[in-house]
């Protein structure tokens, strides 16, 4: 049984909680038996080898997997104690509170301004949009670079800037949680560093979960780290992912409980 | 690197003269094909122009705004046909664009299971494979009686062959073009775009209208313009349904004519200056479609530049 609660009980409020979650695509079981508590205003990193289901779990938290027809979740996922998959829960509303950042920067084919204004507009934002755009860009530390070209296309920016534009776009709808699916995988080291600094800024107001293949990144930014592993399933012709260990980042990297975690973080496999 | 493998510049290695010759041959062949297309186009344009030359000299530009077509008095003008061509195409577009775009959206989103979608896509594409004479027959035997019945309900006199009947059939004929091209450009959008929008809490409709359609707009407009070109040039079905009356009538229920339909109808019996006049009319049609194509290209560029 995996200890899902970081030790010594200093854990702050739990924002998201998964309890005994199995995730299926059709008959194929992709992830088994995940139970995890995501603490408020902390950065939690999901690490693990490819195909271990860390992104899959991440996408369950804002119901983005709903877009996949064969997707099915067994078990319970709660947000402030409320079941995310209850029949009366509107996935659109969930996604407004739990924002998402993707691996590839994905600005809309619109101007920089309209990219930021998109979320607030669909929410029916009534206040001063110019101001909101400015604050969002400032918080994403992009304002100084784009303030003179707000009416230019979002594609005119560099990859790192595009990713920060996407962060600004996400925080413009004021979510409580930001899910990041390998946000720096397509970026150069300097842009990566900027995003990491930005994450540390943002975590004062937001709860962040980041999936990363970069273990240094996890040690640099994350307060907590969850190590997912994959297990070959006999006969089923695939692998099933599971949560191997979840703890304070230092503990995971210096003194993990599981042998597999130690092997992974020291680079022996994965 | 070991000492006994001398490092030679890549240009001196391997590729034989034969290989290089093949490359050049390939280049030459493709160039030839491309030039052939160009020549073909020029040849068609020249032929039409040369054959139409007597009529161009005799009637001049007044041909464009003269509205009588009379082989007996040898006065020719194509204004009613230009009007008919533009109006029938415009009405066809007006109907086919919302219908086609709606179908494309329905078929590119996951409203229904993939299997049913595949069948529907196939059926839409089948529409494009129906010969235009069959559309004409269908118009005569199904559409016109249906329209007659419909207008009878309101006591409106509907004689049959008319601008409306031709436009409706044109709309059906260009529908698959619009649907197929719009669907392709929607399906080609990166999935990240859709996920990004959903991730911000957009609804499906919000995503479609605010992100997907704007992102695919240049492809969609391109498809619409292609369809317009097709509608303007369509001959057989229109000839069968439009009534071939060389006069401008503001009522859509009245017969009219288009340039291509005029050509199809009169060419067999035409002689002398009438042949020349028909060639002149063909030349006008070529120029008209050329203008539409240039306009389309310009619009697509304009929309693309925006992003």
Coordinates of C-alpha atoms in Angstrom, one line a residue:
Chain A
X1 CA 0.0 0.0 0.0
X2 CA 1.4 3.3 -1.0
X3 CA 1.5 6.1 1.5
X4 CA -0.4 8.8 -0.1
X5 CA -0.1 11.4 2.6
X6 CA 3.3 13.1 2.9
X7 CA 4.7 12.5 6.3
X8 CA 4.8 14.6 9.4
X9 CA 1.3 15.9 8.9
X10 CA 2.3 19.5 7.9
X11 CA 0.1 19.2 4.9
X12 CA -2.0 22.3 4.2
X13 CA -5.6 22.1 2.8
X14 CA -6.2 19.5 0.2
X15 CA -7.6 20.9 -3.1
X16 CA -7.8 17.9 -5.2
X17 CA -8.0 14.3 -4.1
X18 CA -8.0 11.1 -6.0
X19 CA -9.2 8.0 -4.2
X20 CA -8.7 4.5 -5.6
X21 CA -8.9 5.7 -9.2
X22 CA -8.6 3.3 -12.1
X23 CA -8.6 4.8 -15.5
X24 CA -9.7 2.9 -18.6
X25 CA -9.6 3.5 -22.3
X26 CA -12.3 1.1 -23.6
X27 CA -11.4 -2.2 -22.1
X28 CA -7.7 -1.2 -21.6
X29 CA -6.8 -0.3 -18.1
X30 CA -4.2 2.6 -18.3
X31 CA -3.8 3.5 -14.7
X32 CA -4.7 1.6 -11.6
X33 CA -5.4 2.4 -8.0
X34 CA -4.2 6.0 -7.8
X35 CA -4.9 7.8 -4.5
X36 CA -3.3 11.1 -4.0
X37 CA -4.0 14.4 -2.2
X38 CA -2.9 17.6 -3.9
X39 CA -2.1 20.3 -1.3
X40 CA -3.2 23.9 -1.8
X41 CA -0.7 26.6 -2.9
X42 CA 2.0 24.1 -3.5
X43 CA 3.7 22.8 -6.5
X44 CA 3.3 19.0 -6.9
X45 CA 5.3 17.3 -9.6
X46 CA 4.4 14.1 -11.3
X47 CA 7.4 12.2 -12.5
X48 CA 7.9 8.7 -14.0
X49 CA 8.8 6.8 -17.1
X50 CA 6.8 7.2 -20.3
X51 CA 3.5 5.4 -20.4
X52 CA 3.1 5.4 -16.6
X53 CA -0.1 7.4 -16.7
X54 CA 1.0 10.7 -15.1
X55 CA -0.5 12.8 -17.9
X56 CA -3.6 10.7 -17.9
X57 CA -4.1 11.3 -14.2
X58 CA -3.4 15.0 -14.7
X59 CA -6.0 15.3 -17.4
X60 CA -8.6 13.6 -15.2
X61 CA -8.4 16.5 -12.8
X62 CA -10.0 18.9 -15.2
X63 CA -12.0 16.4 -17.1
X64 CA -10.1 16.9 -20.3
X65 CA -10.2 13.2 -20.8
X66 CA -13.9 13.5 -21.4
X67 CA -13.0 14.4 -25.0
X68 CA -11.8 10.9 -25.5
X69 CA -14.8 8.8 -26.2
X70 CA -13.6 5.5 -24.7
X71 CA -12.4 7.1 -21.5
X72 CA -13.8 5.8 -18.2
X73 CA -12.9 6.6 -14.6
X74 CA -13.5 4.3 -11.7
X75 CA -13.0 5.6 -8.2
X76 CA -13.4 9.1 -6.9
X77 CA -11.9 12.4 -7.7
X78 CA -12.8 15.3 -5.6
X79 CA -12.2 19.0 -5.7
X80 CA -12.6 20.6 -2.3
X81 CA -14.5 17.5 -1.3
X82 CA -16.9 17.7 -4.2
X83 CA -17.1 14.8 -6.6
X84 CA -15.7 16.0 -10.0
X85 CA -17.5 13.3 -11.9
X86 CA -20.9 13.7 -10.2
X87 CA -23.6 13.8 -12.8
X88 CA -24.6 17.4 -11.9
X89 CA -21.1 18.7 -12.4
X90 CA -20.6 20.8 -15.5
X91 CA -17.1 19.9 -17.0
X92 CA -17.0 23.4 -18.5
X93 CA -17.3 24.9 -15.0
X94 CA -14.6 22.5 -13.7
X95 CA -12.2 23.6 -16.4
X96 CA -12.7 27.2 -15.6
X97 CA -11.5 26.6 -12.0
X98 CA -8.8 24.0 -13.0
X99 CA -6.9 25.5 -15.9
X100 CA -4.5 23.6 -18.1
X101 CA -1.2 24.3 -19.8
X102 CA 0.1 22.0 -22.5
X103 CA 3.4 20.6 -23.7
X104 CA 3.3 22.5 -27.0
X105 CA 2.5 26.2 -26.6
X106 CA -0.9 26.5 -28.2
X107 CA -1.9 30.1 -28.7
X108 CA -5.0 30.7 -30.6
X109 CA -4.7 32.2 -34.1
X110 CA -5.7 35.5 -32.7
X111 CA -3.9 38.6 -31.6
X112 CA -2.0 38.6 -28.3
X113 CA -4.7 40.7 -26.7
X114 CA -7.5 38.4 -28.0
X115 CA -5.6 35.3 -26.8
X116 CA -5.7 36.7 -23.2
X117 CA -9.2 38.1 -23.5
X118 CA -10.6 34.8 -24.9
X119 CA -11.2 33.1 -21.5
X120 CA -12.7 36.2 -19.8
X121 CA -15.0 36.9 -22.8
X122 CA -16.5 33.4 -22.8
X123 CA -17.0 33.7 -19.1
X124 CA -19.0 36.9 -19.8
X125 CA -16.4 39.2 -18.1
X126 CA -17.9 42.6 -17.5
X127 CA -15.0 44.6 -16.1
X128 CA -12.1 46.4 -17.6
X129 CA -10.7 44.0 -20.1
X130 CA -7.7 46.1 -21.0
X131 CA -6.7 46.1 -17.4
X132 CA -7.2 42.3 -17.0
X133 CA -5.1 41.7 -20.1
X134 CA -2.4 43.8 -18.6
X135 CA -2.4 42.2 -15.2
X136 CA -2.5 38.7 -16.6
X137 CA 0.5 39.5 -18.9
X138 CA 2.4 41.1 -16.0
X139 CA 1.8 38.1 -13.8
X140 CA 3.1 35.9 -16.6
X141 CA 6.2 38.3 -16.8
X142 CA 5.5 38.9 -20.5
X143 CA 4.1 42.4 -20.4
X144 CA 7.3 44.2 -21.0
X145 CA 8.0 42.1 -24.1
X146 CA 4.6 42.4 -25.7
X147 CA 3.1 45.7 -24.5
X148 CA 3.8 47.4 -27.8
X149 CA 2.4 44.7 -30.0
X150 CA -0.7 43.5 -28.3
X151 CA -2.5 43.6 -31.7
X152 CA 0.0 41.3 -33.4
X153 CA -0.6 37.6 -33.8
X154 CA 0.2 35.3 -30.9
X155 CA 2.3 33.2 -33.3
X156 CA 4.7 36.1 -33.8
X157 CA 6.2 35.3 -30.4
X158 CA 9.0 32.9 -29.7
X159 CA 8.3 29.4 -28.2
X160 CA 9.0 30.5 -24.6
X161 CA 7.0 33.7 -25.0
X162 CA 4.1 31.7 -26.5
X163 CA 4.2 29.4 -23.5
X164 CA 4.1 32.4 -21.1
X165 CA 1.3 33.8 -23.2
X166 CA -0.6 30.5 -22.6
X167 CA 0.1 30.9 -18.9
X168 CA -1.2 34.5 -19.0
X169 CA -4.3 33.2 -20.9
X170 CA -4.9 30.5 -18.3
X171 CA -4.6 32.9 -15.3
X172 CA -6.8 35.4 -16.9
X173 CA -9.8 33.2 -16.1
X174 CA -8.6 33.1 -12.5
X175 CA -8.5 29.4 -11.9
X176 CA -7.6 28.0 -8.5
X177 CA -5.5 25.2 -9.9
X178 CA -3.2 25.1 -12.9
X179 CA -2.3 21.8 -14.4
X180 CA 0.9 21.8 -16.4
X181 CA 1.6 18.9 -18.8
X182 CA 5.3 19.1 -19.5
X183 CA 5.1 22.8 -20.0
X184 CA 8.8 23.2 -20.8
X185 CA 9.4 20.1 -23.0
X186 CA 9.4 22.2 -26.1
X187 CA 11.5 25.1 -24.7
X188 CA 15.1 26.1 -24.5
X189 CA 16.9 26.2 -21.1
X190 CA 16.5 30.0 -20.6
X191 CA 12.8 29.9 -21.4
X192 CA 12.5 26.9 -19.1
X193 CA 14.1 28.8 -16.3
X194 CA 11.7 31.8 -16.8
X195 CA 8.7 29.5 -16.7
X196 CA 10.1 27.9 -13.5
X197 CA 10.6 31.2 -11.8
X198 CA 7.1 32.2 -12.9
X199 CA 5.7 29.0 -11.3
X200 CA 7.3 29.9 -8.0
X201 CA 5.7 33.3 -8.2
X202 CA 2.3 31.9 -9.1
X203 CA 2.1 29.3 -6.5
X204 CA 1.4 31.9 -3.9
X205 CA -2.0 32.3 -5.5
X206 CA -2.5 29.0 -7.3
X207 CA -2.1 25.3 -6.8
X208 CA 0.1 23.8 -9.4
X209 CA 0.5 20.3 -10.6
X210 CA 3.3 19.8 -13.1
X211 CA 4.1 16.7 -15.2
X212 CA 7.7 16.6 -16.1
X213 CA 10.3 14.3 -17.5
X214 CA 13.0 16.5 -16.2
X215 CA 13.9 15.4 -12.7
X216 CA 16.1 18.5 -12.1
X217 CA 13.0 20.5 -12.8
X218 CA 11.1 18.6 -10.2
X219 CA 13.8 19.2 -7.6
X220 CA 14.0 22.9 -8.6
X221 CA 10.3 23.7 -8.4
X222 CA 8.2 21.1 -6.7
X223 CA 7.3 21.0 -3.0
X224 CA 5.9 17.5 -3.4
X225 CA 6.7 14.8 -5.9
X226 CA 4.7 11.9 -7.0
X227 CA 6.5 9.1 -8.7
X228 CA 4.5 7.0 -11.1
X229 CA 5.7 3.7 -12.5
X230 CA 4.4 1.3 -15.1
X231 CA 4.0 -2.3 -14.8
X232 CA 3.7 -4.8 -17.6
X233 CA 0.4 -6.7 -17.5
X234 CA 0.4 -10.3 -18.4
X235 CA -1.9 -11.1 -21.3
X236 CA -3.4 -7.6 -21.6
X237 CA -0.7 -6.6 -24.0
X238 CA 0.2 -3.4 -22.4
X239 CA 1.4 -1.6 -19.4
X240 CA -0.6 -0.3 -16.5
X241 CA 0.5 2.8 -14.6
X242 CA 0.3 3.3 -10.9
X243 CA 1.4 5.7 -8.3
X244 CA 4.5 4.3 -6.7
X245 CA 5.4 6.9 -4.1
X246 CA 4.3 10.4 -3.1
X247 CA 6.2 12.5 -0.6
X248 CA 8.1 15.8 -0.1
X249 CA 10.4 16.4 -3.0
X250 CA 13.6 16.1 -0.9
X251 CA 12.5 12.8 0.5
X252 CA 11.7 11.4 -3.0
X253 CA 15.1 12.4 -4.3
X254 CA 17.2 11.6 -1.2
X255 CA 15.6 9.0 0.7
X256 CA 12.8 7.3 -1.1
X257 CA 11.0 4.3 0.3
X258 CA 10.8 2.3 -2.8
X259 CA 13.7 0.7 -4.6
X260 CA 12.1 1.6 -8.0
X261 CA 11.9 5.3 -7.1
X262 CA 15.5 5.4 -6.1
X263 CA 16.5 3.7 -9.4
X264 CA 14.4 6.2 -11.4
X265 CA 15.6 9.4 -9.7
X266 CA 19.2 8.3 -9.9
X267 CA 18.7 7.7 -13.6
X268 CA 19.0 3.9 -13.6
X269 CA 16.0 3.5 -15.8
X270 CA 13.2 5.5 -17.4
Chain B
X1 CA 38.4 8.7 -37.8
X2 CA 41.2 6.4 -38.8
X3 CA 44.1 7.6 -40.9
X4 CA 43.6 5.3 -43.9
X5 CA 40.2 6.8 -44.8
X6 CA 41.0 10.0 -46.4
X7 CA 38.4 12.6 -45.7
X8 CA 37.1 13.9 -49.0
X9 CA 34.6 16.7 -49.5
X10 CA 31.1 15.4 -50.0
X11 CA 30.9 16.7 -53.6
X12 CA 33.6 14.3 -54.8
X13 CA 32.0 11.2 -53.4
X14 CA 29.6 8.6 -54.6
X15 CA 26.9 10.2 -56.9
X16 CA 27.6 9.0 -60.4
X17 CA 27.0 11.0 -63.6
X18 CA 24.0 8.8 -64.3
X19 CA 22.4 9.6 -61.0
X20 CA 22.9 13.3 -61.6
X21 CA 21.5 12.9 -65.1
X22 CA 18.4 11.3 -63.6
X23 CA 17.9 14.2 -61.3
X24 CA 18.1 16.6 -64.2
X25 CA 15.8 14.5 -66.3
X26 CA 13.2 14.5 -63.5
X27 CA 13.5 18.2 -63.1
X28 CA 13.1 18.7 -66.9
X29 CA 10.1 16.4 -67.0
X30 CA 8.2 18.1 -64.2
X31 CA 9.0 21.5 -65.7
X32 CA 7.6 20.2 -69.0
X33 CA 4.4 19.2 -67.4
X34 CA 4.0 22.5 -65.7
X35 CA 4.6 24.4 -68.9
X36 CA 2.2 22.2 -70.7
X37 CA -0.6 23.2 -68.3
X38 CA 0.3 26.8 -68.8
X39 CA 0.3 26.4 -72.6
X40 CA -3.0 24.7 -72.6
X41 CA -4.6 27.6 -70.7
X42 CA -3.1 30.1 -73.0
X43 CA -4.2 28.1 -76.1
X44 CA -7.8 27.9 -74.9
X45 CA -7.8 31.6 -74.1
X46 CA -6.3 32.5 -77.4
X47 CA -8.6 30.3 -79.4
X48 CA -11.6 31.8 -77.7
X49 CA -10.3 35.3 -78.3
X50 CA -9.4 34.7 -81.9
X51 CA -12.7 33.1 -82.8
X52 CA -14.5 35.8 -80.9
X53 CA -12.5 38.6 -82.6
X54 CA -15.0 39.5 -85.3
X55 CA -17.7 39.9 -82.7
X56 CA -15.4 41.9 -80.4
X57 CA -14.6 44.3 -83.2
X58 CA -18.2 44.6 -84.2
X59 CA -20.0 44.9 -80.9
X60 CA -17.1 46.2 -78.7
X61 CA -17.6 46.6 -75.0
X62 CA -21.3 47.4 -75.5
X63 CA -21.7 43.6 -75.8
X64 CA -21.5 43.6 -72.0
X65 CA -24.5 45.8 -71.4
X66 CA -26.7 45.1 -74.4
X67 CA -29.6 42.8 -73.5
X68 CA -30.8 41.5 -76.7
X69 CA -29.6 38.3 -78.4
X70 CA -31.1 38.2 -81.8
X71 CA -29.6 36.1 -84.6
X72 CA -32.1 37.5 -87.1
X73 CA -31.2 41.2 -86.7
X74 CA -27.7 40.1 -85.6
X75 CA -27.7 42.2 -82.5
X76 CA -25.9 40.4 -79.7
X77 CA -25.4 41.3 -76.0
X78 CA -24.8 39.2 -72.9
X79 CA -26.1 41.4 -70.1
X80 CA -29.0 39.0 -69.2
X81 CA -26.6 36.1 -69.2
X82 CA -24.1 37.8 -67.0
X83 CA -26.9 38.7 -64.7
X84 CA -28.2 35.1 -64.7
X85 CA -24.7 33.7 -64.1
X86 CA -24.0 35.9 -61.2
X87 CA -27.5 35.7 -59.6
X88 CA -27.8 31.9 -59.9
X89 CA -24.3 31.4 -58.5
X90 CA -24.9 33.9 -55.7
X91 CA -28.2 32.2 -54.6
X92 CA -26.5 28.8 -54.8
X93 CA -23.8 30.0 -52.5
X94 CA -26.2 31.6 -50.1
X95 CA -27.9 28.2 -49.6
X96 CA -24.9 26.0 -49.9
X97 CA -22.5 27.9 -47.6
X98 CA -24.4 27.6 -44.3
X99 CA -25.5 24.1 -45.2
X100 CA -22.1 22.9 -46.3
X101 CA -20.3 24.5 -43.4
X102 CA -22.8 23.1 -40.9
X103 CA -22.3 19.7 -42.4
X104 CA -18.6 20.0 -42.2
X105 CA -18.7 21.0 -38.6
X106 CA -21.0 18.2 -37.7
X107 CA -18.7 15.7 -39.5
X108 CA -15.5 17.0 -38.0
X109 CA -16.6 17.2 -34.4
X110 CA -17.5 14.1 -32.4
X111 CA -21.2 14.6 -32.2
X112 CA -21.9 11.1 -33.5
X113 CA -19.8 7.9 -33.5
X114 CA -17.0 7.8 -35.9
X115 CA -18.5 4.9 -37.9
X116 CA -21.6 6.8 -38.8
X117 CA -19.6 9.9 -39.6
X118 CA -17.4 7.9 -42.0
X119 CA -20.5 6.8 -43.9
X120 CA -21.9 10.3 -44.0
X121 CA -18.7 11.7 -45.3
X122 CA -18.7 9.1 -48.0
X123 CA -22.3 10.0 -48.9
X124 CA -21.5 13.7 -49.2
X125 CA -18.6 12.9 -51.5
X126 CA -20.9 10.7 -53.6
X127 CA -23.0 13.8 -54.3
X128 CA -20.0 15.2 -56.2
X129 CA -19.8 12.1 -58.3
X130 CA -23.4 12.4 -59.7
X131 CA -23.2 13.5 -63.4
X132 CA -24.7 16.9 -63.9
X133 CA -27.3 15.7 -66.4
X134 CA -28.7 13.5 -63.7
X135 CA -29.1 16.5 -61.5
X136 CA -30.9 18.2 -64.4
X137 CA -33.3 15.3 -64.8
X138 CA -33.8 15.2 -61.0
X139 CA -34.6 18.9 -61.2
X140 CA -37.1 18.4 -64.0
X141 CA -38.9 15.4 -62.5
X142 CA -38.7 16.0 -58.8
X143 CA -37.7 19.5 -57.9
X144 CA -39.9 21.5 -60.3
X145 CA -43.0 19.5 -59.4
X146 CA -42.2 19.9 -55.8
X147 CA -41.8 23.7 -56.2
X148 CA -45.0 23.9 -58.2
X149 CA -46.9 22.2 -55.4
X150 CA -45.3 24.4 -52.8
X151 CA -46.1 27.7 -54.7
X152 CA -49.6 26.5 -55.4
X153 CA -50.2 26.5 -51.7
X154 CA -49.8 30.2 -51.8
X155 CA -51.6 30.7 -55.0
X156 CA -48.4 31.7 -56.8
X157 CA -48.1 30.9 -60.4
X158 CA -44.9 28.8 -61.0
X159 CA -44.3 27.8 -64.5
X160 CA -41.4 25.4 -64.0
X161 CA -38.0 26.2 -65.5
X162 CA -36.7 29.2 -63.7
X163 CA -33.8 30.9 -62.0
X164 CA -34.9 29.5 -58.7
X165 CA -35.0 25.9 -59.8
X166 CA -31.5 26.2 -61.4
X167 CA -30.1 27.9 -58.3
X168 CA -31.4 25.2 -56.0
X169 CA -29.9 22.4 -58.0
X170 CA -26.6 24.4 -58.3
X171 CA -26.6 24.7 -54.5
X172 CA -26.9 20.9 -54.2
X173 CA -24.1 20.4 -56.7
X174 CA -21.6 22.7 -55.0
X175 CA -22.5 21.4 -51.5
X176 CA -20.0 18.6 -51.5
X177 CA -17.2 20.9 -52.6
X178 CA -17.8 23.3 -49.7
X179 CA -18.4 20.4 -47.2
X180 CA -15.3 18.4 -48.2
X181 CA -12.9 21.3 -48.2
X182 CA -14.3 22.9 -45.0
X183 CA -14.2 19.6 -43.3
X184 CA -10.6 19.0 -44.3
X185 CA -9.4 22.3 -43.1
X186 CA -11.3 21.9 -39.8
X187 CA -9.9 18.4 -39.3
X188 CA -6.3 19.6 -40.1
X189 CA -6.4 22.0 -37.1
X190 CA -4.0 20.9 -34.4
X191 CA -5.8 19.2 -31.6
X192 CA -3.9 21.5 -29.1
X193 CA -6.1 24.3 -30.3
X194 CA -9.3 22.5 -29.3
X195 CA -7.9 21.3 -26.0
X196 CA -6.5 24.8 -25.2
X197 CA -10.0 26.2 -25.7
X198 CA -11.7 23.5 -23.6
X199 CA -9.0 23.9 -21.0
X200 CA -10.0 27.5 -20.5
X201 CA -13.5 26.5 -19.8
X202 CA -15.0 27.1 -23.3
X203 CA -18.1 25.2 -24.3
X204 CA -18.1 23.2 -27.5
X205 CA -20.0 25.9 -29.3
X206 CA -17.7 28.6 -28.0
X207 CA -14.8 26.6 -29.2
X208 CA -16.3 26.0 -32.7
X209 CA -17.3 29.6 -33.3
X210 CA -14.5 31.5 -31.6
X211 CA -11.5 29.3 -32.3
X212 CA -12.0 26.5 -34.8
X213 CA -13.8 28.5 -37.6
X214 CA -11.5 31.5 -37.4
X215 CA -8.5 29.2 -37.5
X216 CA -9.8 27.4 -40.5
X217 CA -11.3 30.4 -42.3
X218 CA -8.8 30.6 -45.1
X219 CA -9.4 27.0 -46.1
X220 CA -13.2 27.5 -45.8
X221 CA -13.2 30.6 -48.0
X222 CA -11.0 28.8 -50.5
X223 CA -13.5 26.0 -50.7
X224 CA -16.4 28.5 -51.1
X225 CA -14.6 30.2 -53.9
X226 CA -13.9 27.0 -55.7
X227 CA -17.6 26.2 -55.4
X228 CA -18.5 29.6 -56.8
X229 CA -16.2 28.9 -59.8
X230 CA -18.0 25.6 -60.3
X231 CA -21.4 27.2 -60.0
X232 CA -20.6 29.9 -62.6
X233 CA -19.3 27.4 -65.1
X234 CA -21.9 24.6 -64.6
X235 CA -23.7 24.0 -67.9
X236 CA -25.9 20.9 -68.3
X237 CA -28.1 21.0 -65.2
X238 CA -28.6 24.7 -65.5
X239 CA -29.5 24.5 -69.2
X240 CA -32.2 21.9 -68.3
X241 CA -33.7 24.0 -65.6
X242 CA -33.2 27.7 -66.1
X243 CA -35.6 28.1 -69.0
X244 CA -33.1 29.8 -71.4
X245 CA -34.8 33.1 -71.7
X246 CA -32.5 35.9 -72.8
X247 CA -34.0 38.7 -70.8
X248 CA -33.5 40.1 -67.3
X249 CA -36.4 39.3 -65.1
X250 CA -36.2 40.4 -61.4
X251 CA -38.4 37.5 -60.4
X252 CA -36.6 34.4 -59.4
X253 CA -39.6 32.4 -60.5
X254 CA -39.2 33.5 -64.1
X255 CA -36.8 31.9 -66.6
X256 CA -33.4 33.3 -67.2
X257 CA -30.1 32.3 -68.7
X258 CA -26.5 31.9 -67.9
X259 CA -23.5 32.3 -70.2
X260 CA -22.5 28.6 -70.2
X261 CA -26.1 27.6 -70.8
X262 CA -26.4 30.0 -73.7
X263 CA -23.3 28.4 -75.3
X264 CA -24.6 24.9 -74.8
X265 CA -27.9 25.8 -76.4
X266 CA -26.9 27.8 -79.4
X267 CA -23.6 26.5 -80.5
X268 CA -25.0 23.6 -82.5
X269 CA -27.0 25.8 -84.8
X270 CA -24.9 28.9 -84.8
X271 CA -23.1 30.2 -87.9
X272 CA -21.2 33.3 -89.0
X273 CA -21.2 36.2 -86.6
X274 CA -23.3 34.2 -84.1
X275 CA -20.4 31.8 -83.5
X276 CA -18.2 34.7 -83.0
X277 CA -20.6 36.3 -80.6
X278 CA -20.8 33.0 -78.6
X279 CA -17.0 32.9 -78.5
X280 CA -17.0 36.4 -77.2
X281 CA -19.5 35.4 -74.5
X282 CA -17.2 32.5 -73.6
X283 CA -14.4 34.9 -73.3
X284 CA -16.5 37.0 -70.9
X285 CA -17.1 33.9 -68.8
X286 CA -13.4 33.1 -68.7
X287 CA -12.7 36.6 -67.6
X288 CA -15.5 36.5 -65.0
X289 CA -14.2 33.3 -63.5
X290 CA -10.7 34.7 -63.6
X291 CA -11.8 37.7 -61.6
X292 CA -13.5 35.4 -59.1
X293 CA -10.4 33.3 -58.6
X294 CA -8.1 36.3 -58.2
X295 CA -10.6 37.8 -55.7
X296 CA -10.7 34.5 -53.8
X297 CA -6.9 34.3 -53.7
X298 CA -6.8 37.9 -52.4
X299 CA -9.4 37.2 -49.7
X300 CA -7.6 34.0 -48.5
X301 CA -4.3 35.9 -48.3
X302 CA -5.9 38.7 -46.4
X303 CA -7.4 36.3 -43.9
X304 CA -4.2 34.4 -43.5
X305 CA -2.2 37.5 -43.0
X306 CA -4.4 38.4 -40.1
X307 CA -3.0 35.5 -38.0

